[in-house]
Each structure stands twice: as structure tokens, then as C-alpha cells.
Coordinates of N, CA, C and O and ligand atoms in Angstrom, one line a residue:
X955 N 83.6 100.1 29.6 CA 82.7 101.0 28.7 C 82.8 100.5 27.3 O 83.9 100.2 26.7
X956 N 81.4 100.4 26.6 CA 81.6 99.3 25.3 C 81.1 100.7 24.5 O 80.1 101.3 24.6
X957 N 82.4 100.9 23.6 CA 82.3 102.6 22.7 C 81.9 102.2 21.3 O 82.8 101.5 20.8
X958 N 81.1 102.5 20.5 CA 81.0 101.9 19.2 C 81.0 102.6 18.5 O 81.0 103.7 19.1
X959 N 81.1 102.9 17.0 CA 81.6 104.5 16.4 C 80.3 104.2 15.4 O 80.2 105.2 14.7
X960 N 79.6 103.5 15.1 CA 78.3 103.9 14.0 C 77.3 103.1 14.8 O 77.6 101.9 15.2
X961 N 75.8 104.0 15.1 CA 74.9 103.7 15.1 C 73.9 102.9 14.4 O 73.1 103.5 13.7
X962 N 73.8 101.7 14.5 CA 73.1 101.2 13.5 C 72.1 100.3 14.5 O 71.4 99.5 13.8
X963 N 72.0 100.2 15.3 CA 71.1 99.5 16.1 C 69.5 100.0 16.3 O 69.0 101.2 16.1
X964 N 68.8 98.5 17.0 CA 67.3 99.1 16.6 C 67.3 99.4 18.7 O 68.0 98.7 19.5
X965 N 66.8 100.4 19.1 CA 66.0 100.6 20.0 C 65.1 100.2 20.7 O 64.2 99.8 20.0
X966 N 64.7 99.9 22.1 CA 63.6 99.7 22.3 C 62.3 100.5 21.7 O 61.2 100.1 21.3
X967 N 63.2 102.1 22.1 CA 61.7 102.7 22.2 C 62.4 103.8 20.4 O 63.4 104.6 20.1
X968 N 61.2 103.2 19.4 CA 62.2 103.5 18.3 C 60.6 104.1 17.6 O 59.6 103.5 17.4
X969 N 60.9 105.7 17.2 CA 60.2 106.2 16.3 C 60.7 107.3 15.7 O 61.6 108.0 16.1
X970 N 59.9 107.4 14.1 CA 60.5 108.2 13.2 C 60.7 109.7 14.0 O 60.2 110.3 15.0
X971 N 61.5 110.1 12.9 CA 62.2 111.6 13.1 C 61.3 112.4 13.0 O 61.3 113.4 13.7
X972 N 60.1 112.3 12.1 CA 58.9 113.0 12.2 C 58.2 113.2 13.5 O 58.0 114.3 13.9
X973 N 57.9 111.9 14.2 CA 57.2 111.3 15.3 C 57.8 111.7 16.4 O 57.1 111.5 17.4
X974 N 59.3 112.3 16.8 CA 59.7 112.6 17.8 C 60.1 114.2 17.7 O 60.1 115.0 18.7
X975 N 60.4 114.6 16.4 CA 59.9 116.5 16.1 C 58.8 117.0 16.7 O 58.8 118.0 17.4
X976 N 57.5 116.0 16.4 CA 56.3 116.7 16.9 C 56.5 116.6 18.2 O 56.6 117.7 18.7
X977 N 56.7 115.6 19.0 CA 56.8 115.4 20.5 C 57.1 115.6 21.1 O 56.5 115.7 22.2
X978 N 58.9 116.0 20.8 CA 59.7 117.1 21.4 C 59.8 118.7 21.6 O 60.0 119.2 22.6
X979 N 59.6 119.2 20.4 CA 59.2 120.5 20.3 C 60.1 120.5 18.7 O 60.1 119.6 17.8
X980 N 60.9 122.1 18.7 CA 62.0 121.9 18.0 C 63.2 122.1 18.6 O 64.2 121.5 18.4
X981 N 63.0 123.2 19.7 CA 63.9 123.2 21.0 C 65.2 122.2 21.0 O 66.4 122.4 20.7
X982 N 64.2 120.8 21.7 CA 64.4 119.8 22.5 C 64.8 118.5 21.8 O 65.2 117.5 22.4
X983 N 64.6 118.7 20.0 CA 64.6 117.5 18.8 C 66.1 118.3 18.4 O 66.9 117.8 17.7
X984 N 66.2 119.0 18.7 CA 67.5 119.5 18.4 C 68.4 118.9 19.0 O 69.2 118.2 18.4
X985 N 68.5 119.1 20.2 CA 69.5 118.4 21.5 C 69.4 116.8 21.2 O 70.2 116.0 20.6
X986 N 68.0 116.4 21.7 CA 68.1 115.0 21.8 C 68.0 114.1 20.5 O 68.3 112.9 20.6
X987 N 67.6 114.7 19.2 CA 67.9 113.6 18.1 C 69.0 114.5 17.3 O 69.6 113.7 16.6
X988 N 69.3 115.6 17.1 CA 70.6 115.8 16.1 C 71.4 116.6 16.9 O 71.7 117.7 16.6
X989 N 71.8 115.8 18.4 CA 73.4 115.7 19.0 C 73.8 117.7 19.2 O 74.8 118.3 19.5
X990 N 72.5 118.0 18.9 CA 73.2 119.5 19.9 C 73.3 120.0 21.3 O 72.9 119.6 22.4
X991 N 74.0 120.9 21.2 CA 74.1 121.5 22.7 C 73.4 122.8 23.0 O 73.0 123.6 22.1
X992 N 73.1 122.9 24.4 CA 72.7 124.1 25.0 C 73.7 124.8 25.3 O 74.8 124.3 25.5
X993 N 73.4 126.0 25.4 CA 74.5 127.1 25.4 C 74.6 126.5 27.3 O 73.7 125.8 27.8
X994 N 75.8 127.1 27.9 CA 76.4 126.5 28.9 C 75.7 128.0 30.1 O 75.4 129.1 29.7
X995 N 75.7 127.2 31.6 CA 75.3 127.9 31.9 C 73.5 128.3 31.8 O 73.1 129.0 32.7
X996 N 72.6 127.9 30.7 CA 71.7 128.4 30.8 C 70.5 127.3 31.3 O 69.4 127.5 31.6
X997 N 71.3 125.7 31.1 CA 70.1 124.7 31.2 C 69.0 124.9 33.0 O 69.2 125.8 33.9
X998 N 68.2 124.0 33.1 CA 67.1 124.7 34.3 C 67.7 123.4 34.9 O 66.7 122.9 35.5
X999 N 68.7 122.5 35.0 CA 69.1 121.2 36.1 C 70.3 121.9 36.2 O 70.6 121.6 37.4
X1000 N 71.7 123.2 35.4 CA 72.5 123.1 35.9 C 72.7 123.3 37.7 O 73.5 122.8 38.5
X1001 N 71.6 124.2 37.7 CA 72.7 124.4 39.4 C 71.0 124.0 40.5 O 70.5 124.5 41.4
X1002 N 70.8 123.0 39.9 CA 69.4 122.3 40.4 C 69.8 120.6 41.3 O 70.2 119.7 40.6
X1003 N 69.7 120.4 42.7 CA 70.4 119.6 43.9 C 69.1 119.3 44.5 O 69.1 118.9 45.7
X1004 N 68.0 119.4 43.9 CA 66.9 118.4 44.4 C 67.2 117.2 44.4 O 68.3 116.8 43.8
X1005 N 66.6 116.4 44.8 CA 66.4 114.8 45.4 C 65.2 114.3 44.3 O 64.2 114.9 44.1
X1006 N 65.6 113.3 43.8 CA 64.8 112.8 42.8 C 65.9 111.6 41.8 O 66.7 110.8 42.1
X1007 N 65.5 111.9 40.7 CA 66.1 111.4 39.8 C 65.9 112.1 38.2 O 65.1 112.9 37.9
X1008 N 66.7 111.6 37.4 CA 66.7 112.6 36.2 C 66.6 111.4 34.8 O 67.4 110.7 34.4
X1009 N 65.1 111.6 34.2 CA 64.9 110.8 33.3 C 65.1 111.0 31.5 O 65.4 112.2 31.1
X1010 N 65.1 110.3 30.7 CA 65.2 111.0 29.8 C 64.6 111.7 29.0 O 63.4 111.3 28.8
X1011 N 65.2 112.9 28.4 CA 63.9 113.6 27.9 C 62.9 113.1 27.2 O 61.8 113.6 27.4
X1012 N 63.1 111.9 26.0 CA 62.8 111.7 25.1 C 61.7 110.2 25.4 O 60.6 109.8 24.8
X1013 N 62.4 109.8 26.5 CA 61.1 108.3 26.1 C 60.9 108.1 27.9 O 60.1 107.3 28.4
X1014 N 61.7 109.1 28.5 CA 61.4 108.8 30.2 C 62.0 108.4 30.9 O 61.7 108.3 32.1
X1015 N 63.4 107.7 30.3 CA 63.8 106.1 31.4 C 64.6 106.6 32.1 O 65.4 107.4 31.6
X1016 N 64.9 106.4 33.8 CA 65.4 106.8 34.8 C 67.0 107.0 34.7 O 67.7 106.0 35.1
X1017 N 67.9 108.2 34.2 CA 69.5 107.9 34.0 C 69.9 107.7 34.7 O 70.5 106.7 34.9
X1018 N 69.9 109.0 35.8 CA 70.8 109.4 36.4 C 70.0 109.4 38.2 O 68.9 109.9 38.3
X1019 N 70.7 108.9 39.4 CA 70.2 109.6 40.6 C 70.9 111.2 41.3 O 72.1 111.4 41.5
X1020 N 70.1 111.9 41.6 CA 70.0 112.8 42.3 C 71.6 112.9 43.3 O 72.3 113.9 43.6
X1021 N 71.7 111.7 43.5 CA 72.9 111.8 44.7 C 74.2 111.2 43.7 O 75.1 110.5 44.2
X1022 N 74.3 111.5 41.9 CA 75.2 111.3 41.5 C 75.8 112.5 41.0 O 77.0 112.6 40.8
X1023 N 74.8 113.7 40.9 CA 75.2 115.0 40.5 C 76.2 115.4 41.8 O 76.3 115.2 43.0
X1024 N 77.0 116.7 40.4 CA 77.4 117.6 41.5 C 77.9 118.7 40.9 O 77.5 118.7 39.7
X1025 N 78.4 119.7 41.1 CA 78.8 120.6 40.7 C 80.3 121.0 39.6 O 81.3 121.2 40.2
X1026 N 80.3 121.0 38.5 CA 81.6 121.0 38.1 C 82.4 122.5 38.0 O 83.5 123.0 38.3
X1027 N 81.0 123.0 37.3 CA 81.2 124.5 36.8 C 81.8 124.5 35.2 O 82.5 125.4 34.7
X1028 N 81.3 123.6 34.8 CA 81.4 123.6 33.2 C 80.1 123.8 32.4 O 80.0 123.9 31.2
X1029 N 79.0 123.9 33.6 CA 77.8 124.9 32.7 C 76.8 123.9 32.1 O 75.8 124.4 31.5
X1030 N 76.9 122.6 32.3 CA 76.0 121.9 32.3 C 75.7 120.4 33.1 O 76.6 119.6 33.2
X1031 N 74.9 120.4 33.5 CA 74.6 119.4 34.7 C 75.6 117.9 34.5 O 75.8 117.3 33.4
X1032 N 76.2 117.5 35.9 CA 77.5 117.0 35.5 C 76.8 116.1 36.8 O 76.0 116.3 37.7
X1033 N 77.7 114.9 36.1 CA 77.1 113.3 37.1 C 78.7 112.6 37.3 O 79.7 112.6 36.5
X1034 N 78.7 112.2 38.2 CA 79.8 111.0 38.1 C 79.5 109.6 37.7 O 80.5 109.0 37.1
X1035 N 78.4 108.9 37.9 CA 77.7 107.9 37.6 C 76.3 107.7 37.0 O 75.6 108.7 37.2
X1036 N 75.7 106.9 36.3 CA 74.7 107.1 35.8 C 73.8 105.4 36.6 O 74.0 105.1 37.8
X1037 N 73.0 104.8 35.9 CA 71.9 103.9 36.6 C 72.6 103.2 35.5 O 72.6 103.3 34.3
X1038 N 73.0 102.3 36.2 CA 73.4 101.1 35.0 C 72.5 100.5 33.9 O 71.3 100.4 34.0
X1039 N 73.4 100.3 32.8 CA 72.4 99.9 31.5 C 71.8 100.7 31.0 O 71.0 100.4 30.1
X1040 N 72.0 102.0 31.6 CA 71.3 103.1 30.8 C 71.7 103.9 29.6 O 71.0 104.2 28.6
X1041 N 73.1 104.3 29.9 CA 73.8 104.6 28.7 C 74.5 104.3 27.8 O 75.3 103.5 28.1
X1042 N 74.5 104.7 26.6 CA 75.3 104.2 25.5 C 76.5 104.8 24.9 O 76.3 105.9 24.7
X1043 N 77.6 104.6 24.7 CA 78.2 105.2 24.3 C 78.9 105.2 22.9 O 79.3 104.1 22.4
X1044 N 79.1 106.1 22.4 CA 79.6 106.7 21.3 C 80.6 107.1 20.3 O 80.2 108.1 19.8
X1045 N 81.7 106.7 19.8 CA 83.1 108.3 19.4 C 82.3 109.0 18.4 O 81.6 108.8 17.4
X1046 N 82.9 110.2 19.2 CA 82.3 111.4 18.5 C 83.8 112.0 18.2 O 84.8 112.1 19.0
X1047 N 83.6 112.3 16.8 CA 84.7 113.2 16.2 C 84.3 114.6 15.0 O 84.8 115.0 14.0
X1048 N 83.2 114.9 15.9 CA 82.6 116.1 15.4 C 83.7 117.6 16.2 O 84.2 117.7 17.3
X1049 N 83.6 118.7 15.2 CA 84.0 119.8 16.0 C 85.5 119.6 16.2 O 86.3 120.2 16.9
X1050 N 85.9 118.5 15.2 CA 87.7 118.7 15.5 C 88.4 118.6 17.0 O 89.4 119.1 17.5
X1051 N 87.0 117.2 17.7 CA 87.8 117.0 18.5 C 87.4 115.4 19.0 O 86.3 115.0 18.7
X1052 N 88.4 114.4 19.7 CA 87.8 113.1 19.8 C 86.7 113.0 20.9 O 86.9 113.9 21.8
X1053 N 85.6 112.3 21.2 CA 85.1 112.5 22.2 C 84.0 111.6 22.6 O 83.7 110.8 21.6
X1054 N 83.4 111.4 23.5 CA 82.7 109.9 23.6 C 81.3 110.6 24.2 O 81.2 111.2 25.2
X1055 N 80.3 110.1 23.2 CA 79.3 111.0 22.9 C 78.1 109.9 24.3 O 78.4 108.7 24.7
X1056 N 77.3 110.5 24.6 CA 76.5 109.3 25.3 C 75.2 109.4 24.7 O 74.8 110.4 24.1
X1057 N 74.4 108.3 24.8 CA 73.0 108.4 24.0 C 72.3 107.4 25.1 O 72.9 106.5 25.6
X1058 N 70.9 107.9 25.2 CA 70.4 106.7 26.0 C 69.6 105.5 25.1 O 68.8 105.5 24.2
X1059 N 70.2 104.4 26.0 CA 70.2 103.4 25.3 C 68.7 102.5 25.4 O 68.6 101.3 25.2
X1060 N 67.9 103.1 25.7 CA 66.3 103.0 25.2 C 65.5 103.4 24.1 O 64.6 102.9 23.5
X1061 N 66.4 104.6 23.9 CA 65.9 105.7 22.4 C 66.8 105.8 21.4 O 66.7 105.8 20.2
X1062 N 68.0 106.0 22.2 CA 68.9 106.5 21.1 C 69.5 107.9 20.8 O 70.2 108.2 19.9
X1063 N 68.7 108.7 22.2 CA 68.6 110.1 21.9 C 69.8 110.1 22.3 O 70.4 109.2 22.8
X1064 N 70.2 111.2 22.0 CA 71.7 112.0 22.4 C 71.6 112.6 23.7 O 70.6 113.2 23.9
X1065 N 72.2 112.5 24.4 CA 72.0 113.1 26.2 C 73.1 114.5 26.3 O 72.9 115.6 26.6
X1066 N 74.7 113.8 25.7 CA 76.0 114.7 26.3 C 77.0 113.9 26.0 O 76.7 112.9 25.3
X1067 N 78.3 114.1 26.6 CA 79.0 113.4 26.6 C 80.2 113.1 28.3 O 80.4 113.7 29.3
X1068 N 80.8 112.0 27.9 CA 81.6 111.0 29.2 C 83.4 111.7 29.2 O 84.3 111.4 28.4
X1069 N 83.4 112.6 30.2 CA 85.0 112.6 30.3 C 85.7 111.9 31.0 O 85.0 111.4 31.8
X1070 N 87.0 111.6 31.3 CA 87.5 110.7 32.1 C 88.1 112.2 33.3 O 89.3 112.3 33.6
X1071 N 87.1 112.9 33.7 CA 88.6 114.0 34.2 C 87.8 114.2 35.9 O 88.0 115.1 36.7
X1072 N 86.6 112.8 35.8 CA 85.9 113.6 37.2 C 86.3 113.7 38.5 O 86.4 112.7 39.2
X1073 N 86.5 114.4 38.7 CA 86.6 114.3 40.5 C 86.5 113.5 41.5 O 87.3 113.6 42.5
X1074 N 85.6 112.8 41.3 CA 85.2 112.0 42.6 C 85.3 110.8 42.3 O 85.1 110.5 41.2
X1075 N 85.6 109.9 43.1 CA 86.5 108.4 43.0 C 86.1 107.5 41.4 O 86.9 106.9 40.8
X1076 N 84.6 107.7 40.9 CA 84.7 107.0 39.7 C 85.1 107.6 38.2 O 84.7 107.1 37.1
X1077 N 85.8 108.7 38.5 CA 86.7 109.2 37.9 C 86.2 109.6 36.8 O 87.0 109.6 35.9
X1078 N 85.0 110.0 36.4 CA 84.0 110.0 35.2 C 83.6 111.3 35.3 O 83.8 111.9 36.4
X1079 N 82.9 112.0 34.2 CA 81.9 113.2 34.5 C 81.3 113.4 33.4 O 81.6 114.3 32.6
X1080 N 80.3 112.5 33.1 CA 78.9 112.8 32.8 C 78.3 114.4 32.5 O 77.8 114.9 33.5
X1081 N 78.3 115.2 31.5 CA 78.2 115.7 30.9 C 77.0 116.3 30.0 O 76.9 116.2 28.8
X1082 N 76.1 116.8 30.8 CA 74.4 116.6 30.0 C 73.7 117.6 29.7 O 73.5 118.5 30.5
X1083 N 73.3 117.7 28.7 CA 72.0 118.8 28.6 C 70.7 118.7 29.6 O 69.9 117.8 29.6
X1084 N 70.7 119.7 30.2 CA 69.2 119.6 30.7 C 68.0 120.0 29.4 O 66.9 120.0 29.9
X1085 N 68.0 120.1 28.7 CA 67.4 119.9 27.7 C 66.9 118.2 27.2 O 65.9 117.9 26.5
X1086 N 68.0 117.3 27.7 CA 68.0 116.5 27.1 C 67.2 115.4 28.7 O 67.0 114.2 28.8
X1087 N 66.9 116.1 29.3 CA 66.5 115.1 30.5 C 65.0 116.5 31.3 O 64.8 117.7 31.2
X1088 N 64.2 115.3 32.0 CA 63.4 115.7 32.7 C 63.8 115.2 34.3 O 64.9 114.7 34.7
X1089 N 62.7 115.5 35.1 CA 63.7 115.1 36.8 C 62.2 114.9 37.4 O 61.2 115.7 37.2
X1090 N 62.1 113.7 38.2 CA 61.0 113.2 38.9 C 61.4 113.8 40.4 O 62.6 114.0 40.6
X1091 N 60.5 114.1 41.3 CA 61.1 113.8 42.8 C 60.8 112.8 43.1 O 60.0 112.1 42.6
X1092 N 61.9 112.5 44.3 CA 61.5 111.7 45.1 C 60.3 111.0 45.4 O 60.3 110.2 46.3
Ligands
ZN1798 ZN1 65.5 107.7 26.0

């Protein structure tokens, strides 16, 4: 995992702060460009086990598959694995605590964050706003 602590890179998919407020809503420019959270428990993927795939909110690109979710019970939609090359990662030392923030690495937006505490053999848990992603079917 390559963790970098300042953002300074250009993006593929790269537009002003103006340009993605209008686009997003203000909702959704909240979560995915200034690193907020949804209250836990309320997002519309947490307890959502369709078949598909989960893209990102902000420019579309495929993160996460369907058969990587699962259930943690920490209130927001939790992955063990993501689609390689898709995410970026972060240190986050906001909130007085250390933490490894993920951003997708097409936009730049902020998604959630990477624990090392997951359950299932790749020992990861992916940590996401459904705010911060949309979901294709199959
Ligand atoms: Zn993106």
C-alpha cells in the first residue's frame, strides 16, 4: 500500500471546486471533495447485497465488486478488497486520530477510509460512504 501524507497530484479526471459543487449537489461535495462523513447507519449501500459493482460517485470509475462487500456492522458499507489501481491512499490525522484516508485515484475524491482489522483473509476493511459511490447492476 503506497500511503502519501499531502495531496499534490494532478488527476485524471480534474475539475475545479466550483465545477464539481454544481455537479454533486451540496449533500454529496461534502463527502466526496471536503473528506466528510455520513452519519452511520443511514447510507442507501449500507445493508444493500446486490450484484453489480459500486462506482465512484464523482467521475464513475468502477471501485469496488459486489462480491467484495460484506457486512461489518460499523454503519457504512464495508469491502475487503477494491478493483486494483483504483484507490489511493492517504494519512489522515484529522479528529485526533491516525488513519489512512482513501481517495479514488481518478478524481481525487474522498471515498472513506482502510482498516487493517478485516475479517476475511485480506485482512482489510474498506470503509465507505454510500454517498461517496453509485452502484451499476450487473
Ligand atoms: Zn472518482
Amino acid at each position: 500500500m503506497n500511503i502519501f501524507d499531502k495531496n499534490s497530484k494532478k488527476y485524471p479526471v480534474n475539475k475545479t471546486e466550483e465545477e464539481w459543487r454544481a455537479e454533486l449537489g451540496e449533500e454529496r461535495y461534502t463527502i466526496l471533495r471536503k473528506a466528510g462523513t455520513e452519519y452511520p447507519h443511514t447510507g442507501k449501500y449500507n445493508l444493500h447485497f446486490e450484484k453489480g459493482r459500486y462506482v465512484c460517485g464523482a467521475c464513475k470509475v468502477p471501485l469496488f465488486d459486489s462480491e467484495a462487500k460484506f457486512e461489518s456492522n460499523c454503519g457504512w458499507p464495508s469491502f475487503d478488497k477494491a478493483i486494483e489501481g483504483t484507490i489511493e491512499y492517504r494519512r489522515d490525522t484529522s479528529h485526533g486520530m491516525i488513519r489512512t484516508e482513501t481517495l479514488c485515484a481518478n478524481c481525487g475524491s474522498h471515498l472513506g477510509h482502510i482498516f487493517e482489522d478485516g475479517p476475511t483473509e485480506t485482512g482489510v476493511r474498506y470503509c465507505i460512504n454510500s454517498l461517496s459511490m453509485d452502484f451499476e447492476n450487473e
